[in-house]
Coordinates of C-alpha atoms and ligand atoms in Angstrom, one line a residue:
M155 CA 26.7 40.2 -7.6
S156 CA 28.6 37.6 -5.7
A157 CA 27.0 34.2 -5.6
M158 CA 23.4 34.1 -4.5
K159 CA 22.9 32.8 -0.9
V160 CA 19.8 30.7 -0.1
I161 CA 18.7 29.0 3.1
V162 CA 16.3 26.0 3.2
I163 CA 14.2 25.5 6.3
G164 CA 13.6 21.9 7.3
K165 CA 15.4 18.7 7.8
G166 CA 13.6 15.8 6.0
G167 CA 13.8 14.1 2.6
R168 CA 11.9 16.9 0.9
E169 CA 14.4 19.5 2.1
H170 CA 17.3 17.2 1.1
A171 CA 15.8 17.2 -2.5
I172 CA 15.2 20.9 -2.5
V173 CA 18.8 21.6 -1.3
R174 CA 20.2 19.4 -4.0
A175 CA 18.1 21.0 -6.7
L176 CA 19.2 24.5 -5.6
K177 CA 22.8 23.4 -5.5
E178 CA 22.4 22.1 -9.1
S179 CA 20.9 25.3 -10.3
S180 CA 22.8 27.0 -13.1
S181 CA 23.3 30.1 -10.9
A182 CA 25.3 27.9 -8.5
P183 CA 24.1 29.5 -5.2
E184 CA 25.6 29.0 -1.8
V185 CA 23.1 26.9 0.1
Y186 CA 22.5 26.9 3.9
A187 CA 20.1 24.8 5.8
W188 CA 18.3 25.1 9.2
P189 CA 18.0 22.9 11.1
G190 CA 19.2 20.5 8.3
S191 CA 20.5 16.9 8.8
D192 CA 23.8 15.2 8.6
A193 CA 23.1 14.3 5.0
I194 CA 22.0 17.8 4.1
G195 CA 25.2 19.0 5.8
Q196 CA 27.2 17.3 3.0
L197 CA 25.7 19.6 0.5
A198 CA 24.8 22.7 2.4
Q199 CA 26.1 24.7 5.3
R200 CA 24.1 23.8 8.4
V201 CA 23.2 26.6 10.7
E202 CA 23.9 25.3 14.2
G203 CA 23.2 26.7 17.6
I204 CA 19.9 28.4 16.7
S205 CA 16.7 27.2 18.2
A206 CA 14.1 29.8 17.1
V207 CA 13.0 31.9 14.2
P208 CA 14.0 35.4 15.6
E209 CA 17.6 34.2 16.0
L210 CA 17.4 32.6 12.5
L211 CA 16.4 35.9 11.0
N212 CA 19.4 37.7 12.7
F213 CA 21.6 35.0 11.2
I214 CA 20.1 35.5 7.7
Q215 CA 20.7 39.3 7.9
K216 CA 24.2 39.0 9.2
E217 CA 25.2 36.5 6.5
E218 CA 23.4 38.5 3.9
I219 CA 21.4 35.5 2.7
H220 CA 19.2 36.6 -0.2
L221 CA 16.4 34.1 0.0
C222 CA 14.7 31.8 2.6
V223 CA 12.9 28.8 1.2
A224 CA 10.4 27.1 3.5
G225 CA 10.3 23.4 3.3
E226 CA 8.1 22.4 6.3
E227 CA 4.7 23.8 7.0
S228 CA 5.1 24.2 10.8
Y229 CA 7.3 27.2 10.6
L230 CA 4.9 28.9 8.1
M231 CA 2.1 28.4 10.5
Q232 CA 4.2 30.0 13.2
G233 CA 4.6 33.0 11.0
L234 CA 8.1 32.5 9.4
A235 CA 7.1 34.4 6.2
D236 CA 5.4 37.2 8.1
A237 CA 8.6 37.6 10.2
C238 CA 10.8 37.5 7.1
E239 CA 8.7 40.2 5.5
A240 CA 8.9 42.4 8.6
S241 CA 12.7 42.0 8.5
G242 CA 12.9 42.7 4.7
I243 CA 14.0 39.1 3.9
A244 CA 12.8 37.5 0.7
C245 CA 10.9 34.3 1.6
W246 CA 9.4 31.5 -0.6
G247 CA 6.5 30.2 1.4
P248 CA 3.2 32.0 2.4
K249 CA 2.4 34.1 5.3
R250 CA 0.4 32.7 8.2
Q251 CA -2.9 33.7 6.6
G252 CA -2.0 31.7 3.4
A253 CA -0.7 28.8 5.4
L254 CA -4.1 28.4 7.0
L255 CA -5.2 26.7 3.8
E256 CA -3.3 23.8 5.3
G257 CA -3.3 24.6 9.0
S258 CA -7.1 24.8 9.3
K259 CA -9.3 22.3 7.4
E260 CA -12.3 24.4 8.2
F261 CA -10.7 27.6 6.8
A262 CA -9.9 25.6 3.7
K263 CA -13.4 24.3 3.3
E264 CA -14.9 27.8 3.8
F265 CA -12.4 29.1 1.2
M266 CA -13.4 26.5 -1.3
D267 CA -17.1 27.1 -0.8
R268 CA -16.6 30.8 -1.2
H269 CA -14.7 30.5 -4.4
G270 CA -16.5 27.6 -6.0
V271 CA -13.7 25.1 -5.8
P272 CA -15.0 21.5 -6.0
T273 CA -14.5 19.5 -2.8
G274 CA -16.5 17.0 -0.6
T275 CA -19.4 18.3 1.5
Y276 CA -18.8 18.6 5.3
D277 CA -20.0 19.5 8.7
S278 CA -17.9 21.1 11.3
V279 CA -18.5 19.8 14.9
S280 CA -17.1 20.5 18.4
D281 CA -18.0 17.3 20.2
A282 CA -18.5 13.6 19.7
Q283 CA -22.3 13.6 19.8
A284 CA -22.5 16.3 17.2
A285 CA -20.1 14.2 15.1
R286 CA -22.3 11.1 15.4
D287 CA -25.3 13.2 14.4
A288 CA -23.5 14.5 11.3
I289 CA -22.4 11.0 10.1
S290 CA -25.1 10.0 7.6
S291 CA -23.5 6.9 6.1
Y292 CA -20.3 4.8 6.0
P293 CA -17.6 5.1 4.8
C294 CA -17.2 8.6 6.3
V295 CA -14.1 10.8 6.7
L296 CA -13.2 12.5 10.0
K297 CA -10.6 15.2 10.0
F298 CA -9.1 17.1 13.0
D299 CA -9.1 20.8 12.2
G300 CA -5.5 21.6 12.7
L301 CA -1.9 20.5 12.0
A302 CA -1.6 16.9 13.0
A303 CA 1.5 15.7 11.1
G304 CA -0.6 13.8 8.7
K305 CA -2.2 11.7 11.5
G306 CA -5.4 13.8 11.9
V307 CA -7.5 12.1 9.2
A308 CA -9.5 8.9 9.6
V309 CA -11.3 7.2 6.7
C310 CA -13.8 5.2 8.6
P311 CA -15.4 2.2 7.0
D312 CA -17.8 1.6 9.9
E313 CA -19.1 2.9 13.2
A314 CA -16.4 1.1 15.3
T315 CA -13.5 2.9 13.5
A316 CA -15.4 6.2 13.8
E317 CA -16.0 5.8 17.5
A318 CA -12.3 4.9 18.0
F319 CA -11.2 8.1 16.3
L320 CA -13.8 10.2 18.1
K321 CA -12.3 8.9 21.3
E322 CA -8.8 9.9 20.2
V323 CA -9.9 13.4 19.3
F324 CA -12.3 14.4 22.0
D325 CA -11.5 12.1 25.0
D326 CA -7.7 11.7 24.7
E327 CA -7.2 15.0 22.9
R328 CA -4.4 13.3 21.0
F329 CA -4.1 16.4 18.6
G330 CA -4.8 19.0 21.3
S331 CA -8.2 20.8 21.4
G332 CA -10.0 21.7 18.2
K333 CA -12.9 21.1 16.0
L334 CA -13.5 18.1 13.8
L335 CA -14.8 18.0 10.2
V336 CA -17.2 15.2 9.2
E337 CA -16.6 14.9 5.5
E338 CA -18.1 13.2 2.5
Y339 CA -16.2 10.1 1.4
L340 CA -14.8 10.7 -2.1
E341 CA -13.8 7.8 -4.4
G342 CA -11.2 7.6 -7.2
P343 CA -7.5 7.7 -7.9
E344 CA -5.6 10.5 -6.1
V345 CA -3.2 12.9 -7.7
S346 CA -0.9 15.6 -6.3
I347 CA -0.7 18.8 -8.2
F348 CA 1.9 21.5 -7.3
A349 CA 2.0 25.1 -8.3
M350 CA 4.3 28.0 -7.8
V351 CA 2.0 30.8 -6.7
A352 CA 2.8 34.5 -6.6
D353 CA 0.4 37.4 -6.2
G354 CA -2.4 35.9 -8.4
D355 CA -0.1 34.3 -11.0
Y356 CA 0.6 30.6 -10.9
Q357 CA 2.7 28.0 -12.7
I358 CA 1.7 24.4 -12.5
L359 CA 4.6 22.0 -11.9
C360 CA 5.0 18.3 -12.9
P361 CA 2.1 16.2 -11.4
A362 CA 2.8 13.3 -9.1
R363 CA 1.1 10.5 -7.2
D364 CA 2.1 9.3 -3.8
Y365 CA 1.6 6.0 -2.0
K366 CA 0.4 6.6 1.5
R367 CA -0.3 3.0 2.7
L368 CA 2.5 1.0 4.3
G369 CA 1.9 -2.2 2.3
D370 CA 1.7 -3.4 -1.3
G371 CA -1.8 -3.1 -2.9
D372 CA -2.5 0.0 -0.8
E373 CA -3.0 -2.2 2.3
G374 CA -2.1 -1.5 5.9
P375 CA -1.9 1.7 7.9
N376 CA -1.5 5.2 6.5
T377 CA 2.1 6.6 6.6
G378 CA 3.8 9.8 5.7
G379 CA 4.3 8.3 2.2
M380 CA 6.0 5.1 1.1
G381 CA 6.9 6.3 -2.4
A382 CA 5.9 8.5 -5.3
V383 CA 5.9 8.7 -9.1
A384 CA 6.1 11.9 -11.1
S385 CA 6.1 12.8 -14.8
P386 CA 4.9 15.6 -17.1
Q387 CA 3.0 12.7 -18.8
L388 CA 1.3 11.5 -15.6
L389 CA -2.1 13.1 -16.6
E390 CA -3.8 13.5 -19.9
P391 CA -3.6 17.1 -21.1
A392 CA -7.4 17.4 -21.1
L393 CA -7.6 16.4 -17.5
L394 CA -4.8 18.7 -16.5
Q395 CA -6.5 21.5 -18.2
R396 CA -9.7 20.7 -16.4
I397 CA -7.9 20.7 -13.1
E398 CA -6.3 24.1 -14.0
E399 CA -9.7 25.7 -14.9
E400 CA -11.8 24.2 -12.1
I401 CA -9.4 24.1 -9.3
V402 CA -6.0 25.9 -9.6
R403 CA -7.3 29.1 -11.2
P404 CA -10.2 29.7 -8.9
T405 CA -8.0 28.9 -5.9
V406 CA -5.3 31.4 -6.9
S407 CA -7.8 34.1 -7.9
G408 CA -9.7 33.4 -4.6
L409 CA -6.6 34.1 -2.6
E410 CA -6.3 37.5 -4.4
K411 CA -10.0 38.3 -3.9
D412 CA -9.6 37.6 -0.2
G413 CA -6.6 39.9 0.0
N414 CA -4.6 36.8 1.0
R415 CA -1.4 37.5 -0.9
Y416 CA 0.3 34.2 -1.4
R417 CA 3.9 33.5 -2.5
G418 CA 5.1 29.9 -2.3
F419 CA 4.5 26.4 -3.3
L420 CA 0.8 25.4 -3.2
Y421 CA -0.1 21.7 -3.1
F422 CA -3.5 20.4 -4.2
G423 CA -4.3 16.9 -3.0
L424 CA -7.0 15.8 -5.5
M425 CA -9.4 12.9 -5.9
L426 CA -10.3 12.2 -9.5
T427 CA -14.0 11.2 -8.9
D428 CA -16.6 10.2 -11.5
D429 CA -17.9 13.7 -10.9
G430 CA -14.6 15.4 -11.8
P431 CA -11.6 16.3 -9.8
K432 CA -12.2 17.4 -6.2
V433 CA -9.9 18.9 -3.6
I434 CA -9.1 16.6 -0.6
E435 CA -6.7 19.0 0.9
Y436 CA -4.4 22.0 0.3
N437 CA -0.9 22.1 1.7
C438 CA 1.2 25.3 1.8
R439 CA 4.4 23.5 0.8
F440 CA 5.7 20.8 -1.5
G441 CA 4.6 17.2 -1.0
D442 CA 6.8 14.7 0.7
P443 CA 7.8 12.2 -0.9
E444 CA 6.5 13.7 -4.2
C445 CA 9.1 16.5 -4.0
Q446 CA 11.9 13.8 -4.0
A447 CA 10.4 12.4 -7.3
V448 CA 9.8 15.8 -8.9
M449 CA 13.1 17.7 -8.1
P450 CA 15.4 15.5 -10.2
L451 CA 13.3 16.3 -13.3
I452 CA 14.1 20.1 -13.1
E453 CA 16.6 21.5 -15.5
G454 CA 17.7 25.1 -15.3
D455 CA 17.9 27.7 -12.5
L456 CA 15.5 26.9 -9.7
A457 CA 17.4 29.1 -7.3
G458 CA 17.2 32.2 -9.6
Y459 CA 13.5 31.4 -10.3
L460 CA 12.6 31.3 -6.6
L461 CA 14.5 34.5 -5.8
K462 CA 12.5 36.3 -8.4
A463 CA 9.3 34.5 -7.4
A464 CA 9.7 35.6 -3.8
S465 CA 9.4 39.2 -5.1
G466 CA 6.2 38.3 -6.9
V467 CA 7.3 37.4 -10.4
L468 CA 7.1 33.9 -11.9
D469 CA 9.5 33.9 -14.8
R470 CA 9.0 30.8 -16.8
T471 CA 12.3 31.1 -18.7
Y472 CA 14.3 29.9 -15.7
F473 CA 13.7 26.2 -15.6
S474 CA 11.8 23.3 -17.3
F475 CA 10.9 19.7 -16.5
Q476 CA 12.6 16.9 -18.4
D477 CA 10.0 14.8 -20.2
L478 CA 10.8 11.6 -18.2
W479 CA 9.3 9.5 -15.5
S480 CA 10.7 9.6 -12.0
V481 CA 10.1 7.0 -9.3
C482 CA 10.8 7.4 -5.6
L483 CA 11.1 4.4 -3.3
V484 CA 11.0 5.0 0.4
L485 CA 12.7 2.7 2.9
A486 CA 11.1 2.9 6.4
S487 CA 12.5 1.7 9.6
A488 CA 11.4 -1.4 11.6
G489 CA 8.1 -0.8 13.4
Y490 CA 7.0 2.2 11.3
P491 CA 4.4 3.8 11.4
A492 CA 3.4 2.7 14.9
S493 CA 6.9 3.2 16.2
S494 CA 10.3 3.5 14.7
R495 CA 13.7 2.0 15.5
N496 CA 16.9 4.0 15.4
G497 CA 20.5 3.1 15.1
D498 CA 20.4 0.4 12.4
V499 CA 23.4 0.9 10.1
I500 CA 22.5 1.6 6.5
R501 CA 24.4 -0.6 4.0
G502 CA 25.1 -0.2 0.3
L503 CA 24.7 3.6 0.0
E504 CA 28.0 3.8 -1.9
E505 CA 26.8 1.1 -4.4
V506 CA 24.1 3.4 -5.7
Q507 CA 25.1 4.8 -9.1
G508 CA 22.1 5.4 -11.2
A509 CA 19.8 7.0 -8.6
R510 CA 19.7 9.8 -6.1
V511 CA 19.3 9.0 -2.4
Y512 CA 17.6 11.5 -0.2
H513 CA 17.8 11.1 3.5
A514 CA 14.6 11.7 5.6
G515 CA 15.6 10.1 9.0
T516 CA 19.3 9.3 9.2
R517 CA 22.3 10.4 11.2
Q518 CA 26.0 9.7 11.0
N519 CA 27.4 7.6 13.8
A520 CA 30.9 8.0 15.4
E521 CA 32.4 6.0 12.6
G522 CA 30.9 8.3 10.0
Q523 CA 28.4 5.6 8.8
F524 CA 24.8 6.6 8.2
E525 CA 22.3 4.9 10.5
T526 CA 18.5 5.0 10.8
A527 CA 17.1 7.9 12.9
G528 CA 13.4 8.1 12.3
G529 CA 10.4 6.4 10.7
R530 CA 10.9 7.1 7.1
V531 CA 14.6 6.7 6.6
L532 CA 15.5 7.5 3.0
A533 CA 14.3 7.6 -0.6
V534 CA 15.9 6.1 -3.7
V535 CA 14.9 8.1 -6.8
A536 CA 15.6 7.1 -10.4
Q537 CA 14.3 8.2 -13.8
G538 CA 13.5 6.6 -17.1
A539 CA 12.0 7.5 -20.5
T540 CA 8.9 5.4 -19.7
R541 CA 7.2 4.6 -16.4
E542 CA 8.3 1.0 -16.6
E543 CA 11.9 2.0 -17.2
A544 CA 11.9 4.4 -14.2
V545 CA 10.4 1.7 -12.0
A546 CA 13.0 -0.8 -13.1
N547 CA 15.8 1.7 -12.5
A548 CA 14.5 2.7 -9.1
Y549 CA 14.2 -0.9 -7.9
A550 CA 17.5 -2.0 -9.4
E551 CA 19.2 0.8 -7.4
G552 CA 17.0 0.5 -4.4
T553 CA 17.8 -3.1 -3.7
K554 CA 21.5 -2.1 -3.2
V555 CA 20.5 -0.2 0.0
D556 CA 19.4 -2.1 3.1
F557 CA 19.4 -2.0 6.9
D558 CA 18.0 -4.3 9.5
G559 CA 14.2 -4.3 9.6
A560 CA 13.9 -2.1 6.5
Q561 CA 10.3 -1.9 5.1
R562 CA 9.5 -1.0 1.5
R563 CA 6.8 -1.5 -1.0
S564 CA 7.3 -3.4 -4.2
D565 CA 4.6 -1.7 -6.3
I566 CA 5.6 1.9 -6.4
G567 CA 5.0 3.4 -9.9
V568 CA 2.9 0.3 -10.8
R569 CA -0.1 0.3 -8.6
N570 CA -2.9 2.8 -9.6
F571 CA -1.9 2.8 -13.2
T572 CA -3.9 0.8 -15.7
Ligands
AMP815 P1 -5.1 14.2 4.1 O1 -4.3 14.2 5.4 O2 -6.2 15.2 4.1 O3 -4.3 14.2 2.9 O4 -5.8 12.8 4.1 C1 -5.1 11.6 4.1 C2 -5.7 10.6 3.1 O5 -7.0 10.3 3.6 C3 -5.9 11.2 1.7 O6 -4.7 11.1 1.0 C4 -6.9 10.2 1.2 O7 -6.4 9.0 0.8 C5 -7.8 10.1 2.4 N1 -8.9 11.0 2.4 C6 -8.9 12.3 2.9 N2 -10.1 12.9 2.7 C7 -10.9 12.0 2.0 C8 -12.2 12.0 1.5 N3 -13.0 13.0 1.6 N4 -12.7 10.9 0.9 C9 -11.9 9.8 0.8 N5 -10.6 9.7 1.2 C10 -10.1 10.8 1.8
LIG816 N1 2.6 13.5 0.3 C1 1.6 13.9 1.2 C2 2.1 15.1 1.9 O1 3.1 15.7 1.7 O2 1.3 15.6 2.7

C-alpha cells in the first residue's frame, strides 16, 4: 500500500498537536487538514476552497484519503461521521447520536441515570422561574443544554450571579433557545480522563488535568484552558481502577446497550468528590489544551492505530505512552477571555529548543512572521521525568516566547497537587 493518507478536521491547538502526532507516527502518513491554520500548514497539506462537509467528502474520495480524524465537536454534531459512513469513508469521531453526549447536557444526564454512572443530581427547566424554584441552595451550577463553546456553564456562588446568568440564557438568549439544567454543586479536584472507544471496547489514555481559570491560584474568569498537565502517573492506580469500573466501563457498555455505536475519542470530565469520582461532563473529542500535553507522550503508530480503530478494532500493540510528565503552558492574547486582540507579532519562537509549540490562534503576516489571531494564541509543551522537571522545562522554554499583552499563568503543573 502506498503511504496512508489521513485528514484532521479542525484548526486549533488540539488539532495542531494531533497533526504532529500523526506525522510522527511510525507509519509516516501523508497528513491533510481542514480548515487547518497557517501553523498546521507547515506540517500538513491544508485543504483550501472548501466551505462545507459535502464538498469535503468529495475531496476525501477524490484524493483517496483513508481516514478522517475529527478534532472539533461542532462538525460531529452536524453529522460529519454519519456523512462519512454514508460515503464509505473511515472516520474517527462518533456519529451525531454519540456526539449528543456532549451536545446535549440533558441527553448526557439521562444517559448517566439510565446506566448508573455517578454524576450530580439535576433538574431540567425551560424558564427562569422554574430555574429559581429548582435552586435549593448556593453554590449551584447552571448549564445551558447545548453547545456553547465552553461558555454555557455558570457556577453560581449566590443569587445575584444566578440571576445574571438566567438573564443571559432566557432574556438575551445568548446561546440561542434551549433548556437549562440546574445541577448539584460538586466539590473536589478535577481530572480529565480520555478513552479510545470502539464498538463496546475501550482503551483508557494518559490522564490529564487542565487549568480553566485565567489567573494564578484558580482565580479570575473561566477560559478555554490556560494550561494542562498529563502523565501516566497523574492518578494512583487504585483511583484509576475505580474510575474505570464505576465510570468508563458502564459508559461504554451503556452506549452499546442503547444501540449507540460509538467510535472515537471520549472525554470524561470528572470531579473527585469525597463520595468518589463523578462525571461533570462528557465530550465527544479530545480535550483542549489537555491534548497538547498528552500527544507528545505517545510513542508508536497513532495513525495506524486510528485507522484500525475507525473500523472497530482497538489494537493496543500500536502505541504506548512514555512514563514521563508533560506540562502545557498557554499564552493568551491581551483582553482574553472578555475580548481578544489580533495582530501582535510573536517573538522568540525560533529560540524554543526543548519544547513543542502548538498554535491555537495565530496567523502569518505578509513578512512571514507569526502574529496573534485569537484568544488563546499558543501552547508551549515540555516533558520531564518528574512533574517538577516538566514544569521547570516548560517554563524555561515558555519564557522565550512573548508578544505584547501576553497573558499566562505561573502555576501550571503546580497548583492542585499536594
Ligand atoms: P463544563 O463546561 O461542563 O466542563 O463546566 C465548566 C467548569 O465548571 C468545570 O470544569 C467545573 O470546574 C465547573 N463545573 C461544572 N459542573 C459543575 C458541578 N456540578 N459542580 C461544580 N463545578 C462544576
Ligand atoms: N479542556 C476542556 C475542554 O476541552 O473542554
